[in-house]
N, CA, C and O of each residue as an XYZ file, in Angstrom:
740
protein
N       4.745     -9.646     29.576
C       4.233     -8.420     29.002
C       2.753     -8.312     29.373
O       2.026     -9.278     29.141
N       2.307     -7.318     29.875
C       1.046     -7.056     30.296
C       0.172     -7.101     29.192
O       0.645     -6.669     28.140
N      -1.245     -7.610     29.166
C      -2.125     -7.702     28.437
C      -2.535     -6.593     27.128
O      -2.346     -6.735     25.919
N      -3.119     -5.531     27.831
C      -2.690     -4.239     26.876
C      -1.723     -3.938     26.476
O      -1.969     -3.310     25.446
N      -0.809     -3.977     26.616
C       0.789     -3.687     26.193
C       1.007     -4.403     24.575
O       1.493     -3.882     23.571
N       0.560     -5.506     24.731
C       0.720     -6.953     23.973
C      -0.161     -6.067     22.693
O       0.258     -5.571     21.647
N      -1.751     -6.130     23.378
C      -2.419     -5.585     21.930
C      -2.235     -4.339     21.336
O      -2.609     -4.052     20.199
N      -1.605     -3.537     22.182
C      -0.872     -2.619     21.533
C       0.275     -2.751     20.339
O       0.470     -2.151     19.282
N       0.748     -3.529     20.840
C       2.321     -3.772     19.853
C       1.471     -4.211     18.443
O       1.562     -3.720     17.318
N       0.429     -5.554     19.032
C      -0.204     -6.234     17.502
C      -0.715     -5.490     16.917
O      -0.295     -5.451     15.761
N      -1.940     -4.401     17.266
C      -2.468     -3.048     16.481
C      -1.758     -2.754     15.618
O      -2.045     -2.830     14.424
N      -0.383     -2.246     16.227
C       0.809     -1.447     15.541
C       1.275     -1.958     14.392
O       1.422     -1.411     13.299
N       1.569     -3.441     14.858
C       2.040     -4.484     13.792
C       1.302     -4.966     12.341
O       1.731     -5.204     11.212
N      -0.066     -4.983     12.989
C      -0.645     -5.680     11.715
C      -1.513     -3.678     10.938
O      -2.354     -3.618     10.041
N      -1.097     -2.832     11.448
C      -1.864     -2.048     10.849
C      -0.569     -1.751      9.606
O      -0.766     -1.498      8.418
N       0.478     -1.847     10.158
C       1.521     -1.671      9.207
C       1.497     -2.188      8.352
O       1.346     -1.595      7.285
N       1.654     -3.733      8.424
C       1.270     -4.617      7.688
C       0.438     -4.748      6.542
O       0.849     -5.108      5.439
N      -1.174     -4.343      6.917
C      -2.057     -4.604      6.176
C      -1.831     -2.908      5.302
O      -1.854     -2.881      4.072
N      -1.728     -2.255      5.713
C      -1.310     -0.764      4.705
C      -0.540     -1.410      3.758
O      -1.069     -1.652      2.673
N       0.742     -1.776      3.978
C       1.870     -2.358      3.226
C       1.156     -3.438      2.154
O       1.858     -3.700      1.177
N       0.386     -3.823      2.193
C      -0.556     -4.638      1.257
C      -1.975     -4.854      1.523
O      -2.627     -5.719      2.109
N      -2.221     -3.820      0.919
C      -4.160     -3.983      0.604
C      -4.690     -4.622      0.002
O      -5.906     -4.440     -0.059
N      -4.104     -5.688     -0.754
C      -4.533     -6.676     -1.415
C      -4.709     -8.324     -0.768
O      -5.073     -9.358     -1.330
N      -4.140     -7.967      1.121
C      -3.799     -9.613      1.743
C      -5.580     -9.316      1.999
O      -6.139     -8.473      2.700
N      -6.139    -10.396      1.110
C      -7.974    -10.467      2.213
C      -7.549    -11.252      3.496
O      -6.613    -12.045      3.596
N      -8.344    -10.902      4.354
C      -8.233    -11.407      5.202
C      -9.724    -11.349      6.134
O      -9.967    -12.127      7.056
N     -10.719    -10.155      5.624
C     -12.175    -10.003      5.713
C     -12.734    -11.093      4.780
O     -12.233    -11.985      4.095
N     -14.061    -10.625      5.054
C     -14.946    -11.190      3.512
C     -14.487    -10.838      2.284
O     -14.214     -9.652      2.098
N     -14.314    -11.797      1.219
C     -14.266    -11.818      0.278
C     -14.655    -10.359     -0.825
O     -13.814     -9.758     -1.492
N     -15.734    -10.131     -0.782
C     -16.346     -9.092     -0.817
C     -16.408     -7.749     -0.542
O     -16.866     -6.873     -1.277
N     -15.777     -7.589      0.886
C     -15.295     -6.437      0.964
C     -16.137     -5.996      2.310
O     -15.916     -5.012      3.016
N     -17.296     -7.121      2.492
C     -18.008     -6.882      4.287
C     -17.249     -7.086      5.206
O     -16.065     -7.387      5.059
N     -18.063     -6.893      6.720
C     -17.083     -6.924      7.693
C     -16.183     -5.750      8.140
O     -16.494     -4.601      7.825
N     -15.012     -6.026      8.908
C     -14.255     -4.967      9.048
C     -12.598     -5.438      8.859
O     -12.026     -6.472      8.513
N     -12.277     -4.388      9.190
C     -10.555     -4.302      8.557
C     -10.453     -5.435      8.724
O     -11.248     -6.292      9.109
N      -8.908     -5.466      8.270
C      -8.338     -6.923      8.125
C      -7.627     -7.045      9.568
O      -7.601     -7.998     10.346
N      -6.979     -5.578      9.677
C      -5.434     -5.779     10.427
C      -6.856     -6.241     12.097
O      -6.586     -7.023     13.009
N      -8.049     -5.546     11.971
C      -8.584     -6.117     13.323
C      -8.937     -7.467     13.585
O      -9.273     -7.841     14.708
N      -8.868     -8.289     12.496
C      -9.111     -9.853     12.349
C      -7.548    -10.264     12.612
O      -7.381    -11.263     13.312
N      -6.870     -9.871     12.323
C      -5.134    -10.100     12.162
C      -5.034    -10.185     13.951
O      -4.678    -11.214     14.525
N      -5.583     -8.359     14.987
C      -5.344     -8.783     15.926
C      -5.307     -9.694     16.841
O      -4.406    -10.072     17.590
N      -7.123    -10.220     16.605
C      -7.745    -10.382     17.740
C      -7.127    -11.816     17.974
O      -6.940    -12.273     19.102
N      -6.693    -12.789     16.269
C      -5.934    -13.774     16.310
C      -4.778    -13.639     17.368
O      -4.701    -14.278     18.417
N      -3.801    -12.594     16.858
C      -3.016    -12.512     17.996
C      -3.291    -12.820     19.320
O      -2.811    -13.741     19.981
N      -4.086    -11.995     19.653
C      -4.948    -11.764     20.857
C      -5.326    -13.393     21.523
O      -5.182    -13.796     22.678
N      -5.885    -14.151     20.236
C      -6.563    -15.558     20.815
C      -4.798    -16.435     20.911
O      -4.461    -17.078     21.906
N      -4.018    -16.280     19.839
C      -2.794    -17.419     20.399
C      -2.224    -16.854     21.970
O      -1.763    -17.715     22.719
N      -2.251    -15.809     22.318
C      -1.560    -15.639     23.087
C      -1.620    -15.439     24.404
O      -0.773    -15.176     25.258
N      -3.304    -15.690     24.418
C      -3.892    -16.471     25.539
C      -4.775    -17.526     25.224
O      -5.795    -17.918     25.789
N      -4.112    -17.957     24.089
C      -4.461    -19.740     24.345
C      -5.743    -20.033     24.589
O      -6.109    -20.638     25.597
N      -6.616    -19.561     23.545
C      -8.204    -19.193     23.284
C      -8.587    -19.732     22.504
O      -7.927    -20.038     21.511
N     -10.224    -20.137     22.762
C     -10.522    -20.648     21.702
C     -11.230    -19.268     20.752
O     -11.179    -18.112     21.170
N     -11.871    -19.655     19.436
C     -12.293    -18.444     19.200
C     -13.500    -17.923     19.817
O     -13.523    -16.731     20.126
N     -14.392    -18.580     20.011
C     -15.849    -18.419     20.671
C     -15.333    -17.398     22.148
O     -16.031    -16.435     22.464
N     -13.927    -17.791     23.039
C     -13.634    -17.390     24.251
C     -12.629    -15.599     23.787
O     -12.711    -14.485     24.305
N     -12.098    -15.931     23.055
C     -11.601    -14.858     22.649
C     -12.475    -13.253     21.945
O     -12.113    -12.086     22.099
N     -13.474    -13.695     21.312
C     -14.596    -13.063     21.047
C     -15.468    -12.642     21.917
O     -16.155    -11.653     21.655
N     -15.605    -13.374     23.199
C     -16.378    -12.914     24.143
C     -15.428    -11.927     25.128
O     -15.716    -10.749     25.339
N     -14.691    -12.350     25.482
C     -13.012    -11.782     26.288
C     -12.914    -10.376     25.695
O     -13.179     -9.391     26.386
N     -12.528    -10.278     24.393
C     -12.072     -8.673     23.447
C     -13.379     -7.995     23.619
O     -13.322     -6.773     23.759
N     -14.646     -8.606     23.636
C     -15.851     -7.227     23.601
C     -16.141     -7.112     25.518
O     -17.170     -6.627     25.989
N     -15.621     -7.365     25.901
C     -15.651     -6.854     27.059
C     -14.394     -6.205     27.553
O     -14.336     -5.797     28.713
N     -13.684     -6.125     26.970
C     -12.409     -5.067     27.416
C     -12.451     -3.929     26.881
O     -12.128     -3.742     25.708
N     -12.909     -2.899     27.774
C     -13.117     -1.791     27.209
C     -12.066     -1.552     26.649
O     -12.354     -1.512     25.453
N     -10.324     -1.245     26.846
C      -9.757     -0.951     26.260
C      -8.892     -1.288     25.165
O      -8.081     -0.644     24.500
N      -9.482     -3.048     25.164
C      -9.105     -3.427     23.722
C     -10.102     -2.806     23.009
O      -9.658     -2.120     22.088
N     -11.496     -2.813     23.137
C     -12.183     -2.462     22.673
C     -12.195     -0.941     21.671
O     -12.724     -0.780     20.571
N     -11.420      0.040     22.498
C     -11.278      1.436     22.166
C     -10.186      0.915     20.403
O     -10.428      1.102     19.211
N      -8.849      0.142     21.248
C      -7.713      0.126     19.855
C      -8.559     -0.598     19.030
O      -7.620     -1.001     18.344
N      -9.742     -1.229     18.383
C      -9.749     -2.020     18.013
C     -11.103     -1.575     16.746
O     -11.664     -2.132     15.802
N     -11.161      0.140     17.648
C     -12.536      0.959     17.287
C     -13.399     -0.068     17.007
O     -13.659     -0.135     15.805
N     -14.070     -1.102     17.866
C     -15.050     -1.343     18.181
C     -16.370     -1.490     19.042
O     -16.288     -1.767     20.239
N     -17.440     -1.324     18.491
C     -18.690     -1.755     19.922
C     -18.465     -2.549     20.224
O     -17.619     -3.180     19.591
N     -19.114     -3.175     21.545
C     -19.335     -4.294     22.368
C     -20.369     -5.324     21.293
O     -20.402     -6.510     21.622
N     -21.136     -4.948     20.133
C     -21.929     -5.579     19.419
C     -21.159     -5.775     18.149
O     -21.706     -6.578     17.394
N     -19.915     -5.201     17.660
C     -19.820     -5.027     16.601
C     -18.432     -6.735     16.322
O     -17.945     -7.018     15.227
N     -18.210     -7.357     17.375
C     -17.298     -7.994     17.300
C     -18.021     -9.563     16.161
O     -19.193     -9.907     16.319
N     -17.051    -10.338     15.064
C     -17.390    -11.126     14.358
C     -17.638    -12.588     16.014
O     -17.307    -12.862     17.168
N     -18.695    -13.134     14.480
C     -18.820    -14.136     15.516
C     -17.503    -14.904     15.384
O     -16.615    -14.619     14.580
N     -17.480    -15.835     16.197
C     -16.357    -16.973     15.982
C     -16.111    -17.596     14.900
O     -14.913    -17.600     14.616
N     -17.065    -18.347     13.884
C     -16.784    -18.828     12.981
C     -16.155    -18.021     11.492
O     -15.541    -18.429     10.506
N     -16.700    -16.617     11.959
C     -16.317    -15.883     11.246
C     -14.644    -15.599     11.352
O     -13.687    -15.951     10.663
N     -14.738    -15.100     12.096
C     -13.224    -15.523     12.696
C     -12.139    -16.239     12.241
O     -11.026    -15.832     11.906
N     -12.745    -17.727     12.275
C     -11.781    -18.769     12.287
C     -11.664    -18.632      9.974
O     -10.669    -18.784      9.266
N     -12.801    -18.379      9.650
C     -12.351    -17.958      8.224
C     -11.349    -17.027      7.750
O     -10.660    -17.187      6.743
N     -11.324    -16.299      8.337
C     -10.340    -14.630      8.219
C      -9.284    -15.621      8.434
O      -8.542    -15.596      7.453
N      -8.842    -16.614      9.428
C      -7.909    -16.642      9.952
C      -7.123    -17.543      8.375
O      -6.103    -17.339      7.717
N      -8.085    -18.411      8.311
C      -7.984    -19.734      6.844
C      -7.293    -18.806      5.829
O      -6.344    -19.273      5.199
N      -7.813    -17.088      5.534
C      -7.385    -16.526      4.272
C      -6.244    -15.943      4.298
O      -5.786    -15.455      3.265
N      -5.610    -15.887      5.420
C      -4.195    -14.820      5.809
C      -2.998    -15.574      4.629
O      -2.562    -16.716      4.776
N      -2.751    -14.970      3.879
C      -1.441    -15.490      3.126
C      -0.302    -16.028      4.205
O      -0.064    -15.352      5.206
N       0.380    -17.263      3.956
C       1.798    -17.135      4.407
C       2.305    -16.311      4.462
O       2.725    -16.189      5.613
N       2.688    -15.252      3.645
C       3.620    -14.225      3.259
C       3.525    -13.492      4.348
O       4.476    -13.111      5.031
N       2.015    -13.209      4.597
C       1.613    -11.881      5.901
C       2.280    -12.342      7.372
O       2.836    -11.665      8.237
N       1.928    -14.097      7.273
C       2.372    -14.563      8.915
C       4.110    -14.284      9.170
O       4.703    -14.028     10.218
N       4.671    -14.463      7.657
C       6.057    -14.524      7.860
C       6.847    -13.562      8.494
O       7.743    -13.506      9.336
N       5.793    -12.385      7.354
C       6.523    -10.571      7.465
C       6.165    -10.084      9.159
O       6.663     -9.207      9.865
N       5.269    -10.913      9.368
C       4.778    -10.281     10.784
C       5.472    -11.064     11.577
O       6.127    -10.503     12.455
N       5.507    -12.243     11.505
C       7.110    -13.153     12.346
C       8.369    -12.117     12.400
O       8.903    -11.605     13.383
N       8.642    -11.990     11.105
C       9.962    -10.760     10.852
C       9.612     -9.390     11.945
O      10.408     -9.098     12.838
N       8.296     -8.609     11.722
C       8.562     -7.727     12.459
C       8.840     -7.779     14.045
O       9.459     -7.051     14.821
N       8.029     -9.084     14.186
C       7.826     -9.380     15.613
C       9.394     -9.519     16.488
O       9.745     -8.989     17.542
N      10.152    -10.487     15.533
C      11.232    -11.000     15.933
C      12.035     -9.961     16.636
O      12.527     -9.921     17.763
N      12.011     -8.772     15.193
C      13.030     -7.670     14.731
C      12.851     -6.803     16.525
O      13.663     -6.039     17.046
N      11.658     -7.237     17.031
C      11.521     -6.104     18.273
C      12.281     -7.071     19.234
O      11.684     -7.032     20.309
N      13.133     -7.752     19.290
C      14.048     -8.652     20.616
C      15.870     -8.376     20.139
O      16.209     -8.543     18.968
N      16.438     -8.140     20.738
C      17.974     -8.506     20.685
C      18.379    -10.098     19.754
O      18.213    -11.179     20.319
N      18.754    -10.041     18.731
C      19.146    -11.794     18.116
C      20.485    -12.016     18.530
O      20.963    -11.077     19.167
N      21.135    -12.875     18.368
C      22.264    -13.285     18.363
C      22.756    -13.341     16.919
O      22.074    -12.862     16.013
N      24.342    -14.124     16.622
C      24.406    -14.631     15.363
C      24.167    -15.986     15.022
O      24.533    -16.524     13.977
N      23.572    -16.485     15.900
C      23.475    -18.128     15.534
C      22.297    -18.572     15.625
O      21.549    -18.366     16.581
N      21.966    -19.391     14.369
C      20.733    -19.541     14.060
C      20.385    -21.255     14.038
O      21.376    -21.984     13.983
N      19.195    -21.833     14.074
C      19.161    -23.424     13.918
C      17.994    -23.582     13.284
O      16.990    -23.208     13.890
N      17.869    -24.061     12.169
C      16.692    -24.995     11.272
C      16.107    -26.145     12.113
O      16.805    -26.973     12.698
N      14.678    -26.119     12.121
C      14.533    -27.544     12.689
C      13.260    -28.096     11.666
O      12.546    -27.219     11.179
N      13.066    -29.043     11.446
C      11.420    -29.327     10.503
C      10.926    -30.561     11.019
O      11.483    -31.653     11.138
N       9.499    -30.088     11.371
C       8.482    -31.254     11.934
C       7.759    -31.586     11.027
O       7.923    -31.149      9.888
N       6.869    -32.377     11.328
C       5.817    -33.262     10.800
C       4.428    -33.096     11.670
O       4.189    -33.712     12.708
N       3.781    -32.379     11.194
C       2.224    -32.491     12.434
C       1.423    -33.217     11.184
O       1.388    -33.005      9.972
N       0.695    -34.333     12.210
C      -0.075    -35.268     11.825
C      -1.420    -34.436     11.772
O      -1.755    -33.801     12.772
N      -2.221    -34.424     10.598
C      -3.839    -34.125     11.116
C      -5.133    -35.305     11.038
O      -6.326    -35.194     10.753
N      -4.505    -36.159     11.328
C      -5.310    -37.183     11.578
C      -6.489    -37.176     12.878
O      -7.520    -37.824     13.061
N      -5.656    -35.919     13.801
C      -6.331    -35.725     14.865
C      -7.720    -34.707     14.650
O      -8.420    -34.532     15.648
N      -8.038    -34.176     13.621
C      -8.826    -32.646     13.076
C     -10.039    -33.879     13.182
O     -10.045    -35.108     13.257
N     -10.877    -32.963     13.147
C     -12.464    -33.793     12.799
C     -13.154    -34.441     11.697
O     -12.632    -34.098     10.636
N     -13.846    -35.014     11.581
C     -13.764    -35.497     10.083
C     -14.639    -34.565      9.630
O     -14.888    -34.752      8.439
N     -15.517    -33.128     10.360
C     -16.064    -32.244     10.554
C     -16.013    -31.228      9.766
O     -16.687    -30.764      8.847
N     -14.347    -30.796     10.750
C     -13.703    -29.904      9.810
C     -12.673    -30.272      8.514
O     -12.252    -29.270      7.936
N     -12.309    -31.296      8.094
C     -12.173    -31.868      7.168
C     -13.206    -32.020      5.724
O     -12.731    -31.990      4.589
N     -14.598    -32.176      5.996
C     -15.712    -31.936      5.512
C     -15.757    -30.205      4.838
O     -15.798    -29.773      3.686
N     -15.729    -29.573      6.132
C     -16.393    -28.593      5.713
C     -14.807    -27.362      5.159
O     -15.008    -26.282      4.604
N     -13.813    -27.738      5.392
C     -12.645    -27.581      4.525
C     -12.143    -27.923      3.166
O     -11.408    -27.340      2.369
N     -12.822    -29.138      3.161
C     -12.497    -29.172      1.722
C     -11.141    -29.369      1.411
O     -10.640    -28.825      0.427
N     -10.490    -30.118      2.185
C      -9.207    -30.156      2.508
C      -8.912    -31.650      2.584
O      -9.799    -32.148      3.277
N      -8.156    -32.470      2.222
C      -8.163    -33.658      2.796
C      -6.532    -33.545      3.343
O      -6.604    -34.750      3.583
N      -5.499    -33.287      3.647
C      -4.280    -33.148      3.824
C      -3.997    -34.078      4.566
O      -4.987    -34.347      5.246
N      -2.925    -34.892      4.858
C      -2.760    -36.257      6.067
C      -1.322    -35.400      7.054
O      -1.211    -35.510      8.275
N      -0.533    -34.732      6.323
C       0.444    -34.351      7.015
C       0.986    -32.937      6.606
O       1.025    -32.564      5.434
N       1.442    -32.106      7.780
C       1.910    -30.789      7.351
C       3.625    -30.382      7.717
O       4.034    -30.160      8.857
N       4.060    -30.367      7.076
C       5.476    -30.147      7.323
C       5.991    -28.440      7.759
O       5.581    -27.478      7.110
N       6.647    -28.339      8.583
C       6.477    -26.654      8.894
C       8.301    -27.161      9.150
O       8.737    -28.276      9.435
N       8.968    -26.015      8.942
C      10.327    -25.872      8.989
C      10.636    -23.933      9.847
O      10.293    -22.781      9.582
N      11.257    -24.466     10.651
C      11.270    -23.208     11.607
C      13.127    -22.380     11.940
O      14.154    -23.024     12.158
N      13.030    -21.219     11.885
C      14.725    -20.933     11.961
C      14.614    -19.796     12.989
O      14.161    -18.666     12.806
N      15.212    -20.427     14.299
C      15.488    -20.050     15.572
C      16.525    -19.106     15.768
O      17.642    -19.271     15.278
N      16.199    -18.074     16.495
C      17.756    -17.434     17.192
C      18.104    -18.212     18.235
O      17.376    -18.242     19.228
N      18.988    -18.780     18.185
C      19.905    -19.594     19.751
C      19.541    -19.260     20.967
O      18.976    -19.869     21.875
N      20.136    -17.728     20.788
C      20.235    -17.221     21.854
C      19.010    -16.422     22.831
O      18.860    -16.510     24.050
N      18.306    -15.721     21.956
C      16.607    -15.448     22.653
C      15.604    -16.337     22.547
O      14.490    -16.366     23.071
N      16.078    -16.961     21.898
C      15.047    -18.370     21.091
C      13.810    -17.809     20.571
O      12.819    -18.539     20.574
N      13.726    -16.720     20.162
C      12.497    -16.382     19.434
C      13.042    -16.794     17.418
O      14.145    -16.697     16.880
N      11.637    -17.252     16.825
C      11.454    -17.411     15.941
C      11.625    -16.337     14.657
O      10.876    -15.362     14.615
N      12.523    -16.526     13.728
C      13.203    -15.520     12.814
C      12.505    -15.975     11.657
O      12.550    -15.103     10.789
N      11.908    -16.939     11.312
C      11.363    -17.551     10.120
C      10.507    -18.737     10.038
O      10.790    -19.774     10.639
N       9.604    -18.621      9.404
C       8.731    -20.009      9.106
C       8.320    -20.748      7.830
O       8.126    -19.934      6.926
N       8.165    -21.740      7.534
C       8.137    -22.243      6.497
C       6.588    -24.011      6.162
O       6.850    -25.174      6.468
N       5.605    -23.677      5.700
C       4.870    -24.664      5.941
C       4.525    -25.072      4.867
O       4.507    -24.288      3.918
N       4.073    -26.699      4.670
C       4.451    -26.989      3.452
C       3.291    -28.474      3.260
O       3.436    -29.495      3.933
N       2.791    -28.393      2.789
C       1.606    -29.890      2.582
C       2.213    -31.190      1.931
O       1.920    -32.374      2.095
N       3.333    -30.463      0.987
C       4.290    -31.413     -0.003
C       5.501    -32.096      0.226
O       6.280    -32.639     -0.558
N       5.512    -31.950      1.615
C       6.558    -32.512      2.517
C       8.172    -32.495      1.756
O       8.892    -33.493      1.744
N       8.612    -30.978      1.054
C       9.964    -30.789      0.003
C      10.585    -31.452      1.198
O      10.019    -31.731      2.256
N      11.882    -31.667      0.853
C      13.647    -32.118      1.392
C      13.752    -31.252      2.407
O      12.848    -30.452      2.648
N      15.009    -31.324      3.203
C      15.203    -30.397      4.040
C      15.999    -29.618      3.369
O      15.588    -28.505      3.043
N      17.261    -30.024      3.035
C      18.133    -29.116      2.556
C      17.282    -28.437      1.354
O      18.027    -27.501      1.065
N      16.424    -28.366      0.678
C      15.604    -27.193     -0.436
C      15.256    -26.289      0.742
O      15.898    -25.242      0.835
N      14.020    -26.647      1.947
C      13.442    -26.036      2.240
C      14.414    -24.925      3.509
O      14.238    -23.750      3.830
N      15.424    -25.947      3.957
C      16.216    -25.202      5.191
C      17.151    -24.281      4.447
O      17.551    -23.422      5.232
N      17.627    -24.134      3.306
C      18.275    -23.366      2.410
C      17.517    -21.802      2.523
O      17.880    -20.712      2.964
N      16.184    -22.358      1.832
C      15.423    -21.450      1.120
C      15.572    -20.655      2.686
O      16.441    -19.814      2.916
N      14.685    -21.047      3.547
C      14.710    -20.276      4.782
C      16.332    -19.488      5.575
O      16.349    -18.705      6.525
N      17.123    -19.843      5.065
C      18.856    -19.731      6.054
C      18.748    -18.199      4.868
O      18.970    -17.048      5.244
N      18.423    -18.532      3.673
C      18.836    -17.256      2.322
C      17.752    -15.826      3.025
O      18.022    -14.784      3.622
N      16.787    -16.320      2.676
C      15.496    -15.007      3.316
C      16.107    -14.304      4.870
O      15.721    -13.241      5.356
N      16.970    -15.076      5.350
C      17.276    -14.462      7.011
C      18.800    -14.471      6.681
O      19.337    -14.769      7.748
N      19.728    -14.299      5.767
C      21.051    -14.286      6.243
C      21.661    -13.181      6.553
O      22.691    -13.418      7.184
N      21.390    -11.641      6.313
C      21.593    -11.008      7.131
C      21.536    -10.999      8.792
O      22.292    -10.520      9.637
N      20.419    -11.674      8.867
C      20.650    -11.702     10.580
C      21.498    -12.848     11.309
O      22.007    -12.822     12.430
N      21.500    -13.639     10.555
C      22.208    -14.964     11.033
C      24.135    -15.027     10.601
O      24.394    -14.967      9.400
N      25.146    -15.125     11.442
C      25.868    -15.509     11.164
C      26.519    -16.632     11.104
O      27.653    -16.607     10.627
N      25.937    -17.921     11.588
C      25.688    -19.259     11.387
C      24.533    -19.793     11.660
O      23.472    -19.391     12.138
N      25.059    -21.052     11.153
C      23.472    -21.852     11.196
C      23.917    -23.213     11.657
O      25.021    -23.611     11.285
N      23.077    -24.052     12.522
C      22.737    -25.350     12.637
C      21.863    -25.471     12.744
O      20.986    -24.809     13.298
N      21.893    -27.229     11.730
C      20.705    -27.680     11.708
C      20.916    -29.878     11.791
O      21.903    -30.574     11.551
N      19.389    -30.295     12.259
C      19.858    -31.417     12.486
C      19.736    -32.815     11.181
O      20.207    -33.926     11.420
């Protein structure tokens, strides 16, 4: 999918989104700054060319025509660190519904598969650990696949490392309309 094409769809996506709930912060606290759904994009924007934020921030204010969807100046873009905060406040709920819409734009199949990892953060800095306020050792994320396009129908992340069968349940119930089976390992 061509570059513009891409931030087009996310515009679309997260403006829906953030209408649909004016209450997800995802700006400053406060109410500075700018929209949410344009912090929502530019994330997009940085996973999906595999950016850091500092590179992604410099990248979006020079594209004029992200620039136009994004109604911003070339001066008006957050710095990076700012950035990476917006990103810290996004509810689960928002990443999920926007997983859902995202998905909803591909052909699914009926067969679906649970899988749940373990990411270690032993690897994070003791930096950002510090300045997080976070001490966490392990994050459990549980994911429910279409087979057949292999795009992602659901996500599930979790610090408390629940069971599988609670958490692969909970996730198979929220998607069973789309799924007409499931495996899982």
């Amino acid at each position: 999918m061509p570059l513009f094409s891409f931030v087009k769809q996310a515009v679309s996506l997260v403006q829906k989104r953030c209408a649909a709930s004016p209450t997800a912060v995802v700006s400053d606290l406060v109410g500075n700054g700018f929209a949410g759904w344009k912090h929502l994009t530019l994330h997009f924007l940085r996973v999906h060319m595999d950016a850091t934020y500092r590179e992604i921030v410099g990248w979006a204010s020079e594209m004029d025509r992200v620039r136009a969807l994004l109604q911003l100046a070339r001066t008006e873009f957050p710095a990076p660190s700012t950035l990476w905060r917006s990103f810290e406040r996004v509810p689960t709920r928002v990443w999920q519904q926007l997983i859902a819409r995202s998905a909803s734009a591909y052909d699914s199949g009926e067969h679906g598969a649970v899988d749940a990892r373990f990411f270690d953060r032993q690897a994070a800095s003791s930096h950002y650990n510090d300045c997080s306020d976070r001490h966490i050792r392990t994050l459990k994320t549980t994911v429910l696949v279409d087979t057949d396009s292999c795009v992602v129908l659901d996500l599930h992340c979790s610090a408390h490392c629940p069971h599988d069968t609670q958490v692969g349940r909970r996730v198979a119930l929220r998607n069973i309309e789309k799924i007409g089976s499931l495996a899982g390992e």
